[in-house]
mmCIF file of C-alpha atoms (C1' of nucleotides) in Angstrom:
data_model
loop_
_atom_site.group_PDB
_atom_site.id
_atom_site.type_symbol
_atom_site.label_atom_id
_atom_site.label_comp_id
_atom_site.label_asym_id
_atom_site.label_seq_id
_atom_site.Cartn_x
_atom_site.Cartn_y
_atom_site.Cartn_z
ATOM 1 C CA UNK A 1 9.325 22.694 -10.185
ATOM 2 C CA UNK A 2 6.496 23.545 -11.879
ATOM 3 C CA UNK A 3 5.343 25.938 -9.150
ATOM 4 C CA UNK A 4 8.747 27.361 -9.272
ATOM 5 C CA UNK A 5 7.990 27.605 -13.262
ATOM 6 C CA UNK A 6 4.714 29.529 -12.998
ATOM 7 C CA UNK A 7 6.182 31.255 -10.097
ATOM 8 C CA UNK A 8 8.702 32.615 -12.432
ATOM 9 C CA UNK A 9 6.664 33.060 -15.254
ATOM 10 C CA UNK A 10 4.147 35.423 -13.067
ATOM 11 C CA UNK A 11 3.954 39.044 -13.343
ATOM 12 C CA UNK A 12 4.508 40.974 -10.085
ATOM 13 C CA UNK A 13 1.576 42.931 -10.266
ATOM 14 C CA UNK A 14 -0.554 43.569 -6.796
ATOM 15 C CA UNK A 15 -3.538 41.577 -8.119
ATOM 16 C CA UNK A 16 -1.036 38.464 -8.090
ATOM 17 C CA UNK A 17 0.126 38.651 -4.908
ATOM 18 C CA UNK A 18 -2.277 35.519 -3.894
ATOM 19 C CA UNK A 19 -1.110 33.703 -6.850
ATOM 20 C CA UNK A 20 2.840 33.954 -6.174
ATOM 21 C CA UNK A 21 2.058 33.559 -2.391
ATOM 22 C CA UNK A 22 0.471 30.008 -3.277
ATOM 23 C CA UNK A 23 3.248 28.875 -5.346
ATOM 24 C CA UNK A 24 5.610 29.772 -2.592
ATOM 25 C CA UNK A 25 3.600 27.716 -0.347
ATOM 26 C CA UNK A 26 3.568 24.780 -2.664
ATOM 27 C CA UNK A 27 7.161 25.063 -2.816
ATOM 28 C CA UNK A 28 7.576 25.652 0.323
ATOM 29 C CA UNK A 29 5.859 22.141 1.141
ATOM 30 C CA UNK A 30 7.386 20.270 -1.685
ATOM 31 C CA UNK A 31 10.849 21.272 0.260
ATOM 32 C CA UNK A 32 9.306 19.830 3.262
ATOM 33 C CA UNK A 33 8.233 16.559 1.700
ATOM 34 C CA UNK A 34 11.524 15.638 0.343
ATOM 35 C CA UNK A 35 13.283 16.410 3.736
ATOM 36 C CA UNK A 36 10.570 13.781 5.040
ATOM 37 C CA UNK A 37 11.507 10.956 2.648
ATOM 38 C CA UNK A 38 14.916 12.096 3.249
ATOM 39 C CA UNK A 39 14.456 11.176 6.525
ATOM 40 C CA UNK A 40 12.172 7.856 6.264
ATOM 41 C CA UNK A 41 15.309 6.985 3.883
ATOM 42 C CA UNK A 42 17.662 6.442 6.400
ATOM 43 C CA UNK A 43 17.725 9.468 8.740
ATOM 44 C CA UNK A 44 15.660 8.594 11.876
ATOM 45 C CA UNK A 45 13.977 10.908 14.426
ATOM 46 C CA UNK A 46 12.334 10.166 17.466
ATOM 47 C CA UNK A 47 9.504 12.212 17.750
ATOM 48 C CA UNK A 48 6.586 11.187 19.539
ATOM 49 C CA UNK A 49 3.928 9.680 16.808
ATOM 50 C CA UNK A 50 0.630 11.539 17.140
ATOM 51 C CA UNK A 51 -1.384 8.762 16.559
ATOM 52 C CA UNK A 52 -1.678 5.038 17.253
ATOM 53 C CA UNK A 53 -2.697 3.722 13.835
ATOM 54 C CA UNK A 54 -1.543 1.975 11.093
ATOM 55 C CA UNK A 55 1.374 3.428 8.781
ATOM 56 C CA UNK A 56 -0.366 5.576 5.800
ATOM 57 C CA UNK A 57 0.649 4.483 2.641
ATOM 58 C CA UNK A 58 3.051 7.055 0.976
ATOM 59 C CA UNK A 59 4.560 7.361 -2.338
ATOM 60 C CA UNK A 60 7.842 8.190 -1.082
ATOM 61 C CA UNK A 61 9.607 5.324 -3.237
ATOM 62 C CA UNK A 62 10.924 4.047 0.129
ATOM 63 C CA UNK A 63 11.062 0.553 0.702
ATOM 64 C CA UNK A 64 9.273 -0.261 3.946
ATOM 65 C CA UNK A 65 12.432 -1.671 5.377
ATOM 66 C CA UNK A 66 13.841 1.895 5.928
ATOM 67 C CA UNK A 67 10.860 3.280 7.305
ATOM 68 C CA UNK A 68 11.158 1.547 10.518
ATOM 69 C CA UNK A 69 13.286 2.528 13.402
ATOM 70 C CA UNK A 70 16.392 0.421 14.091
ATOM 71 C CA UNK A 71 18.763 0.483 16.795
ATOM 72 C CA UNK A 72 21.267 0.969 14.212
ATOM 73 C CA UNK A 73 19.945 2.505 11.268
ATOM 74 C CA UNK A 74 21.904 1.405 8.049
ATOM 75 C CA UNK A 75 22.584 3.518 5.361
ATOM 76 C CA UNK A 76 20.341 3.554 2.280
ATOM 77 C CA UNK A 77 22.733 1.125 0.544
ATOM 78 C CA UNK A 78 21.350 -1.611 2.632
ATOM 79 C CA UNK A 79 18.243 -1.887 0.533
ATOM 80 C CA UNK A 80 20.728 -3.145 -2.110
ATOM 81 C CA UNK A 81 21.546 -6.142 0.272
ATOM 82 C CA UNK A 82 18.241 -8.351 -0.296
ATOM 83 C CA UNK A 83 19.261 -10.370 2.686
ATOM 84 C CA UNK A 84 19.334 -7.839 5.241
ATOM 85 C CA UNK A 85 15.885 -6.596 3.495
ATOM 86 C CA UNK A 86 14.750 -9.720 4.146
ATOM 87 C CA UNK A 87 15.357 -9.516 7.812
ATOM 88 C CA UNK A 88 14.014 -6.185 8.169
ATOM 89 C CA UNK A 89 11.074 -6.773 6.201
ATOM 90 C CA UNK A 90 9.951 -9.095 9.850
ATOM 91 C CA UNK A 91 9.662 -5.439 10.940
ATOM 92 C CA UNK A 92 7.245 -4.390 8.485
ATOM 93 C CA UNK A 93 3.488 -3.806 9.910
ATOM 94 C CA UNK A 94 1.745 -6.936 9.381
ATOM 95 C CA UNK A 95 -2.178 -7.316 9.373
ATOM 96 C CA UNK A 96 -4.335 -10.091 8.404
ATOM 97 C CA UNK A 97 -7.863 -10.210 6.938
ATOM 98 C CA UNK A 98 -10.346 -12.992 6.636
ATOM 99 C CA UNK A 99 -12.214 -12.401 3.137
ATOM 100 C CA UNK A 100 -15.284 -14.747 2.220
ATOM 101 C CA UNK A 101 -15.998 -15.313 -1.311
ATOM 102 C CA UNK A 102 -19.250 -16.196 -2.537
ATOM 103 C CA UNK A 103 -18.990 -19.503 -4.450
ATOM 104 C CA UNK A 104 -21.944 -19.046 -6.586
ATOM 105 C CA UNK A 105 -20.010 -15.668 -8.241
ATOM 106 C CA UNK A 106 -17.248 -18.485 -9.184
ATOM 107 C CA UNK A 107 -14.485 -16.659 -7.853
ATOM 108 C CA UNK A 108 -11.557 -18.597 -7.243
ATOM 109 C CA UNK A 109 -10.114 -16.611 -4.949
ATOM 110 C CA UNK A 110 -10.440 -13.443 -2.791
ATOM 111 C CA UNK A 111 -11.358 -10.172 -4.371
ATOM 112 C CA UNK A 112 -9.477 -7.647 -5.650
ATOM 113 C CA UNK A 113 -8.298 -5.315 -2.772
ATOM 114 C CA UNK A 114 -7.542 -2.625 -5.011
ATOM 115 C CA UNK A 115 -3.883 -3.026 -5.455
ATOM 116 C CA UNK A 116 -1.937 -4.896 -8.212
ATOM 117 C CA UNK A 117 -0.407 -7.765 -6.960
ATOM 118 C CA UNK A 118 2.125 -10.424 -8.356
ATOM 119 C CA UNK A 119 2.377 -13.693 -7.584
ATOM 120 C CA UNK A 120 5.659 -14.863 -6.903
ATOM 121 C CA UNK A 121 5.566 -18.176 -5.041
ATOM 122 C CA UNK A 122 3.238 -21.024 -3.758
ATOM 123 C CA UNK A 123 4.012 -23.026 -1.087
ATOM 124 C CA UNK A 124 2.469 -25.809 0.976
ATOM 125 C CA UNK A 125 1.966 -25.356 4.642
ATOM 126 C CA UNK A 126 2.357 -27.944 6.918
ATOM 127 C CA UNK A 127 -0.719 -28.760 8.358
ATOM 128 C CA UNK A 128 -3.002 -27.029 6.037
ATOM 129 C CA UNK A 129 -5.003 -28.429 2.985
ATOM 130 C CA UNK A 130 -4.307 -25.346 0.709
ATOM 131 C CA UNK A 131 -1.310 -24.213 -0.449
ATOM 132 C CA UNK A 132 -0.755 -20.604 0.537
ATOM 133 C CA UNK A 133 0.086 -18.196 -1.964
ATOM 134 C CA UNK A 134 2.281 -15.549 -2.196
ATOM 135 C CA UNK A 135 2.169 -12.087 -3.827
ATOM 136 C CA UNK A 136 4.167 -9.035 -3.914
ATOM 137 C CA UNK A 137 3.300 -5.576 -5.415
ATOM 138 C CA UNK A 138 3.270 -5.472 -9.003
ATOM 139 C CA UNK A 139 5.341 -2.299 -8.578
ATOM 140 C CA UNK A 140 8.073 -3.199 -6.695
ATOM 141 C CA UNK A 141 10.608 -2.649 -9.030
ATOM 142 C CA UNK A 142 9.292 0.277 -10.766
ATOM 143 C CA UNK A 143 8.299 2.047 -7.574
ATOM 144 C CA UNK A 144 10.257 0.023 -5.095
ATOM 145 C CA UNK A 145 7.252 -0.605 -3.445
ATOM 146 C CA UNK A 146 7.703 -3.736 -0.551
ATOM 147 C CA UNK A 147 3.963 -4.391 0.052
ATOM 148 C CA UNK A 148 3.548 -8.093 0.117
ATOM 149 C CA UNK A 149 0.430 -10.508 0.969
ATOM 150 C CA UNK A 150 0.002 -13.739 1.380
ATOM 151 C CA UNK A 151 -3.118 -15.667 0.770
ATOM 152 C CA UNK A 152 -4.365 -18.662 2.160
ATOM 153 C CA UNK A 153 -8.146 -20.777 1.767
ATOM 154 C CA UNK A 154 -9.123 -21.525 5.119
ATOM 155 C CA UNK A 155 -9.486 -25.472 5.914
ATOM 156 C CA UNK A 156 -12.732 -25.091 7.615
ATOM 157 C CA UNK A 157 -14.213 -22.867 4.994
ATOM 158 C CA UNK A 158 -12.964 -23.161 1.491
ATOM 159 C CA UNK A 159 -15.274 -19.995 1.067
ATOM 160 C CA UNK A 160 -12.993 -18.157 3.708
ATOM 161 C CA UNK A 161 -9.674 -16.691 2.790
ATOM 162 C CA UNK A 162 -6.956 -15.409 5.106
ATOM 163 C CA UNK A 163 -5.067 -12.996 3.673
ATOM 164 C CA UNK A 164 -2.394 -11.493 5.457
ATOM 165 C CA UNK A 165 -0.458 -8.203 4.502
ATOM 166 C CA UNK A 166 2.910 -7.233 4.893
ATOM 167 C CA UNK A 167 4.364 -3.722 4.694
ATOM 168 C CA UNK A 168 2.029 -0.607 3.398
ATOM 169 C CA UNK A 169 2.291 0.383 -0.179
ATOM 170 C CA UNK A 170 4.416 2.952 -1.087
ATOM 171 C CA UNK A 171 3.368 2.981 -4.886
ATOM 172 C CA UNK A 172 0.971 5.058 -6.585
ATOM 173 C CA UNK A 173 -1.457 2.697 -8.360
ATOM 174 C CA UNK A 174 -2.238 5.023 -10.648
ATOM 175 C CA UNK A 175 1.034 4.976 -12.058
ATOM 176 C CA UNK A 176 1.401 4.289 -15.488
ATOM 177 C CA UNK A 177 -1.813 2.883 -15.269
ATOM 178 C CA UNK A 178 -2.762 3.372 -18.824
ATOM 179 C CA UNK A 179 0.143 1.040 -19.962
ATOM 180 C CA UNK A 180 0.316 -1.327 -17.229
ATOM 181 C CA UNK A 181 -1.395 -4.323 -17.871
ATOM 182 C CA UNK A 182 -3.542 -6.070 -15.244
ATOM 183 C CA UNK A 183 -2.373 -8.714 -13.507
ATOM 184 C CA UNK A 184 -4.404 -11.747 -14.087
ATOM 185 C CA UNK A 185 -6.069 -11.795 -10.915
ATOM 186 C CA UNK A 186 -7.703 -8.807 -11.498
ATOM 187 C CA UNK A 187 -8.976 -10.633 -14.573
ATOM 188 C CA UNK A 188 -10.071 -13.477 -12.560
ATOM 189 C CA UNK A 189 -12.403 -11.490 -10.241
ATOM 190 C CA UNK A 190 -13.198 -7.983 -11.380
ATOM 191 C CA UNK A 191 -11.850 -4.935 -13.143
ATOM 192 C CA UNK A 192 -10.462 -2.443 -10.517
ATOM 193 C CA UNK A 193 -12.623 0.242 -12.524
ATOM 194 C CA UNK A 194 -15.440 -1.491 -11.324
ATOM 195 C CA UNK A 195 -14.342 -2.353 -8.049
ATOM 196 C CA UNK A 196 -17.201 -0.621 -5.537
ATOM 197 C CA UNK A 197 -14.509 0.540 -3.288
ATOM 198 C CA UNK A 198 -12.637 2.056 -5.832
ATOM 199 C CA UNK A 199 -15.541 3.859 -7.606
ATOM 200 C CA UNK A 200 -16.335 4.911 -3.657
ATOM 201 C CA UNK A 201 -12.906 6.010 -3.008
ATOM 202 C CA UNK A 202 -13.035 8.230 -6.097
ATOM 203 C CA UNK A 203 -16.604 9.690 -5.169
ATOM 204 C CA UNK A 204 -15.153 10.346 -2.120
ATOM 205 C CA UNK A 205 -12.228 12.189 -3.499
ATOM 206 C CA UNK A 206 -14.894 14.277 -5.727
ATOM 207 C CA UNK A 207 -17.311 14.802 -2.918
ATOM 208 C CA UNK A 208 -14.107 16.268 -0.619
ATOM 209 C CA UNK A 209 -13.236 18.262 -3.344
ATOM 210 C CA UNK A 210 -17.051 19.502 -3.943
ATOM 211 C CA UNK A 211 -17.600 20.294 -0.200
ATOM 212 C CA UNK A 212 -13.879 21.160 0.972
ATOM 213 C CA UNK A 213 -14.301 24.684 1.037
ATOM 214 C CA UNK A 214 -13.365 27.290 3.698
ATOM 215 C CA UNK A 215 -15.954 29.073 4.942
ATOM 216 C CA UNK A 216 -14.277 32.412 4.949
ATOM 217 C CA UNK A 217 -17.613 34.182 5.093
ATOM 218 C CA UNK A 218 -17.665 35.138 8.748
ATOM 219 C CA UNK A 219 -14.004 34.605 9.102
ATOM 220 C CA UNK A 220 -14.013 37.616 11.339
ATOM 221 C CA UNK A 221 -16.442 36.062 13.540
ATOM 222 C CA UNK A 222 -15.040 32.718 14.096
ATOM 223 C CA UNK A 223 -11.983 30.556 12.517
ATOM 224 C CA UNK A 224 -12.625 29.038 9.432
ATOM 225 C CA UNK A 225 -14.049 25.933 9.134
ATOM 226 C CA UNK A 226 -14.198 23.214 6.717
ATOM 227 C CA UNK A 227 -17.126 21.149 5.791
ATOM 228 C CA UNK A 228 -16.275 17.427 5.369
ATOM 229 C CA UNK A 229 -18.506 15.020 3.286
ATOM 230 C CA UNK A 230 -17.105 11.924 5.120
ATOM 231 C CA UNK A 231 -19.623 10.115 6.620
ATOM 232 C CA UNK A 232 -18.219 7.955 9.401
ATOM 233 C CA UNK A 233 -19.484 4.632 8.412
ATOM 234 C CA UNK A 234 -18.242 3.366 5.004
ATOM 235 C CA UNK A 235 -21.075 0.566 4.876
ATOM 236 C CA UNK A 236 -20.642 1.107 0.976
ATOM 237 C CA UNK A 237 -17.463 -0.140 0.856
ATOM 238 C CA UNK A 238 -18.554 -3.885 0.925
ATOM 239 C CA UNK A 239 -18.176 -5.424 -2.170
ATOM 240 C CA UNK A 240 -21.689 -7.026 -2.580
ATOM 241 C CA UNK A 241 -20.331 -10.449 -3.353
ATOM 242 C CA UNK A 242 -18.099 -10.226 -0.091
ATOM 243 C CA UNK A 243 -19.126 -10.596 3.027
ATOM 244 C CA UNK A 244 -17.163 -8.777 5.315
ATOM 245 C CA UNK A 245 -16.762 -8.381 9.078
ATOM 246 C CA UNK A 246 -15.196 -5.827 11.023
ATOM 247 C CA UNK A 247 -13.535 -6.351 14.360
ATOM 248 C CA UNK A 248 -11.626 -4.415 16.571
ATOM 249 C CA UNK A 249 -8.170 -4.453 17.178
ATOM 250 C CA UNK A 250 -6.857 -4.433 20.828
ATOM 251 C CA UNK A 251 -7.858 -0.923 21.635
ATOM 252 C CA UNK A 252 -7.656 0.891 18.610
ATOM 253 C CA UNK A 253 -10.243 1.051 15.668
ATOM 254 C CA UNK A 254 -8.423 -0.058 12.498
ATOM 255 C CA UNK A 255 -10.617 1.865 10.131
ATOM 256 C CA UNK A 256 -8.361 3.667 7.973
ATOM 257 C CA UNK A 257 -5.583 0.919 8.408
ATOM 258 C CA UNK A 258 -6.752 -1.665 5.905
ATOM 259 C CA UNK A 259 -5.864 -1.116 2.290
ATOM 260 C CA UNK A 260 -9.435 -1.657 1.562
ATOM 261 C CA UNK A 261 -10.108 1.516 3.863
ATOM 262 C CA UNK A 262 -7.576 3.881 1.705
ATOM 263 C CA UNK A 263 -8.338 4.503 -1.691
ATOM 264 C CA UNK A 264 -7.116 1.775 -3.849
ATOM 265 C CA UNK A 265 -5.839 3.723 -6.407
ATOM 266 C CA UNK A 266 -4.727 6.402 -4.476
ATOM 267 C CA UNK A 267 -2.561 5.192 -1.211
ATOM 268 C CA UNK A 268 -2.238 8.709 -0.440
ATOM 269 C CA UNK A 269 -5.886 9.434 -0.096
ATOM 270 C CA UNK A 270 -5.081 8.058 3.368
ATOM 271 C CA UNK A 271 -3.961 11.114 4.511
ATOM 272 C CA UNK A 272 -7.660 11.841 4.983
ATOM 273 C CA UNK A 273 -7.791 9.289 7.552
ATOM 274 C CA UNK A 274 -10.227 9.715 10.536
ATOM 275 C CA UNK A 275 -8.463 8.384 13.322
ATOM 276 C CA UNK A 276 -12.098 7.573 15.100
ATOM 277 C CA UNK A 277 -13.933 6.209 11.842
ATOM 278 C CA UNK A 278 -15.703 3.157 11.845
ATOM 279 C CA UNK A 279 -16.229 0.632 9.259
ATOM 280 C CA UNK A 280 -19.381 -1.334 9.496
ATOM 281 C CA UNK A 281 -19.029 -2.963 6.173
ATOM 282 C CA UNK A 282 -15.504 -3.862 5.638
ATOM 283 C CA UNK A 283 -13.436 -6.905 6.076
ATOM 284 C CA UNK A 284 -12.496 -8.736 9.284
ATOM 285 C CA UNK A 285 -9.214 -7.607 10.426
ATOM 286 C CA UNK A 286 -7.341 -9.363 12.808
ATOM 287 C CA UNK A 287 -3.792 -9.989 14.563
ATOM 288 C CA UNK A 288 -2.861 -6.423 13.500
ATOM 289 C CA UNK A 289 0.606 -6.051 14.279
ATOM 290 C CA UNK A 290 3.626 -4.054 13.160
ATOM 291 C CA UNK A 291 7.279 -3.522 14.945
ATOM 292 C CA UNK A 292 6.404 -1.000 17.561
ATOM 293 C CA UNK A 293 9.460 0.603 16.383
ATOM 294 C CA UNK A 294 8.095 1.177 13.103
ATOM 295 C CA UNK A 295 5.122 3.848 14.112
ATOM 296 C CA UNK A 296 7.102 6.530 15.740
ATOM 297 C CA UNK A 297 9.554 7.040 13.057
ATOM 298 C CA UNK A 298 6.859 6.863 10.424
ATOM 299 C CA UNK A 299 4.581 9.297 12.040
ATOM 300 C CA UNK A 300 7.308 11.363 12.816
ATOM 301 C CA UNK A 301 8.003 11.834 9.308
ATOM 302 C CA UNK A 302 4.483 11.814 8.180
ATOM 303 C CA UNK A 303 3.724 14.670 10.399
ATOM 304 C CA UNK A 304 7.228 16.364 10.363
ATOM 305 C CA UNK A 305 5.304 18.399 7.106
ATOM 306 C CA UNK A 306 2.234 19.487 9.091
ATOM 307 C CA UNK A 307 4.066 22.465 9.544
ATOM 308 C CA UNK A 308 3.830 22.893 5.969
ATOM 309 C CA UNK A 309 2.286 25.896 4.859
ATOM 310 C CA UNK A 310 -0.060 24.157 2.389
ATOM 311 C CA UNK A 311 -2.454 23.464 5.019
ATOM 312 C CA UNK A 312 -2.641 26.532 6.084
ATOM 313 C CA UNK A 313 -5.838 27.208 4.010
ATOM 314 C CA UNK A 314 -4.822 30.556 2.815
ATOM 315 C CA UNK A 315 -5.579 30.359 -0.685
ATOM 316 C CA UNK A 316 -8.957 28.678 -2.396
ATOM 317 C CA UNK A 317 -8.683 25.168 -2.283
ATOM 318 C CA UNK A 318 -11.595 25.234 -5.233
ATOM 319 C CA UNK A 319 -8.460 26.389 -7.436
ATOM 320 C CA UNK A 320 -6.581 23.442 -6.862
ATOM 321 C CA UNK A 321 -6.707 20.228 -8.287
ATOM 322 C CA UNK A 322 -7.372 17.653 -5.954
ATOM 323 C CA UNK A 323 -5.650 14.962 -7.383
ATOM 324 C CA UNK A 324 -4.685 11.668 -5.570
ATOM 325 C CA UNK A 325 -1.133 13.049 -4.929
ATOM 326 C CA UNK A 326 -2.294 16.289 -3.624
ATOM 327 C CA UNK A 327 -0.319 16.218 -0.728
ATOM 328 C CA UNK A 328 -2.597 16.351 1.910
ATOM 329 C CA UNK A 329 -0.775 14.540 4.236
ATOM 330 C CA UNK A 330 -2.217 16.724 7.653
ATOM 331 C CA UNK A 331 -3.060 13.999 10.027
ATOM 332 C CA UNK A 332 -4.156 17.221 12.435
ATOM 333 C CA UNK A 333 -6.362 18.903 9.299
ATOM 334 C CA UNK A 334 -9.403 16.797 10.294
ATOM 335 C CA UNK A 335 -9.618 17.045 13.885
ATOM 336 C "C1'" DC B 1 7.187 -9.817 -27.565
ATOM 337 C "C1'" DT B 2 6.212 -8.832 -23.064
ATOM 338 C "C1'" DG B 3 4.314 -9.713 -18.803
ATOM 339 C "C1'" DA B 4 2.232 -12.845 -15.379
ATOM 340 C "C1'" DT B 5 2.196 -17.431 -13.357
ATOM 341 C "C1'" DT B 6 4.004 -22.021 -12.260
ATOM 342 C "C1'" DT B 7 7.039 -24.635 -9.342
ATOM 343 C "C1'" DG B 8 11.563 -26.828 -8.134
ATOM 344 C "C1'" DA B 9 15.740 -24.959 -5.480
ATOM 345 C "C1'" DC B 10 17.540 -22.155 -2.400
ATOM 346 C "C1'" DC B 11 17.972 -19.734 1.989
ATOM 347 C "C1'" DG B 12 17.420 -18.450 6.741
ATOM 348 C "C1'" DG B 13 15.292 -19.090 10.995
ATOM 349 C "C1'" DC B 14 14.309 -21.887 14.765
ATOM 350 C "C1'" DG C 1 16.879 -30.965 9.846
ATOM 351 C "C1'" DC C 2 12.559 -28.794 9.241
ATOM 352 C "C1'" DC C 3 9.805 -25.205 7.258
ATOM 353 C "C1'" DG C 4 8.163 -20.931 5.754
ATOM 354 C "C1'" DG C 5 9.469 -17.212 2.570
ATOM 355 C "C1'" DT C 6 11.910 -15.964 -1.622
ATOM 356 C "C1'" DC C 7 14.258 -16.541 -6.112
ATOM 357 C "C1'" DA C 8 14.601 -17.528 -10.517
ATOM 358 C "C1'" DA C 9 14.095 -20.209 -14.759
ATOM 359 C "C1'" DA C 10 10.781 -22.225 -17.439
ATOM 360 C "C1'" DT C 11 6.339 -21.920 -18.723
ATOM 361 C "C1'" DC C 12 2.217 -19.550 -20.028
ATOM 362 C "C1'" DA C 13 -1.255 -16.224 -21.956
ATOM 363 C "C1'" DG C 14 -2.651 -12.197 -24.309
#
DNA sequence: CTGATTTGACCGGC
DNA sequence: GCCGGTCAAATCAG
């Protein structure tokens, strides 16, 4: 709408052609994203996934359960039937991490992973010394984000926490951040603003904004190139208070999968996912599994917008404010 | 007063 | 019937 308004306000002088073209492209891109969201909320496509990788957090507002491919897809109304949602949640992508916390820091639990969680239950687990805590996204109701996690202290090592994530965040953690109080969990551990990973992610975005330029100097000689500031190694992601280990899951490196990898405050930034990146200093992630039917639809949906002209780099990116919601949803962009 | 946590009850899968 | 996961009323905290 914003771009449409600007388009309407723009004059049609020849020097405005580029600006008009830019707004038109943005509008078209918005249409495509809207169509993608509609697909995710009930209409299933059967396109082949481009990547074997975790689902990318997106701000669709659609519950995770609707993303998964179902043999008999239900209508959107099914979200109102919680029991059915609960069933389908079994199909949510699930992965777990082991987080070690240094006792000298006085932390009573695993560090902030950048997301806002709300505890909704605790349960004594048979055979486990410590109870398991259940968390769901703070923005479940506001943004219909169905990500959950379970935290359980290890029996053998009290400083070790097993964290199981179910579902990916569809929320924008920046949403209403000015008025949204932080959860006590954050108060216990570390303010999100001071989270090194958050800072680094923001720096990465800043770097990207600073360095992501289209080299058009010798456009006639070669294809436009795009300088990319990311180092393939994200050792800086490890919180100094935490000792993370990285493992490989199956045949696929899972860098870019963990929510600790993506910008905590900007889930969309995972759109910059690097299919082959490595994380030397991140958490141990294991048991990555999700319903096999989840990914095809997800990626087909996500890549359905790859034809968006917005990535055509036909306009100067310098003029684009690269905020976390910038629709950089092109997995092929960084190939 | 508002939002988060606690905790017993409830539900569904096995 | 057991057990894990979730709900929701009561309680806590800022």
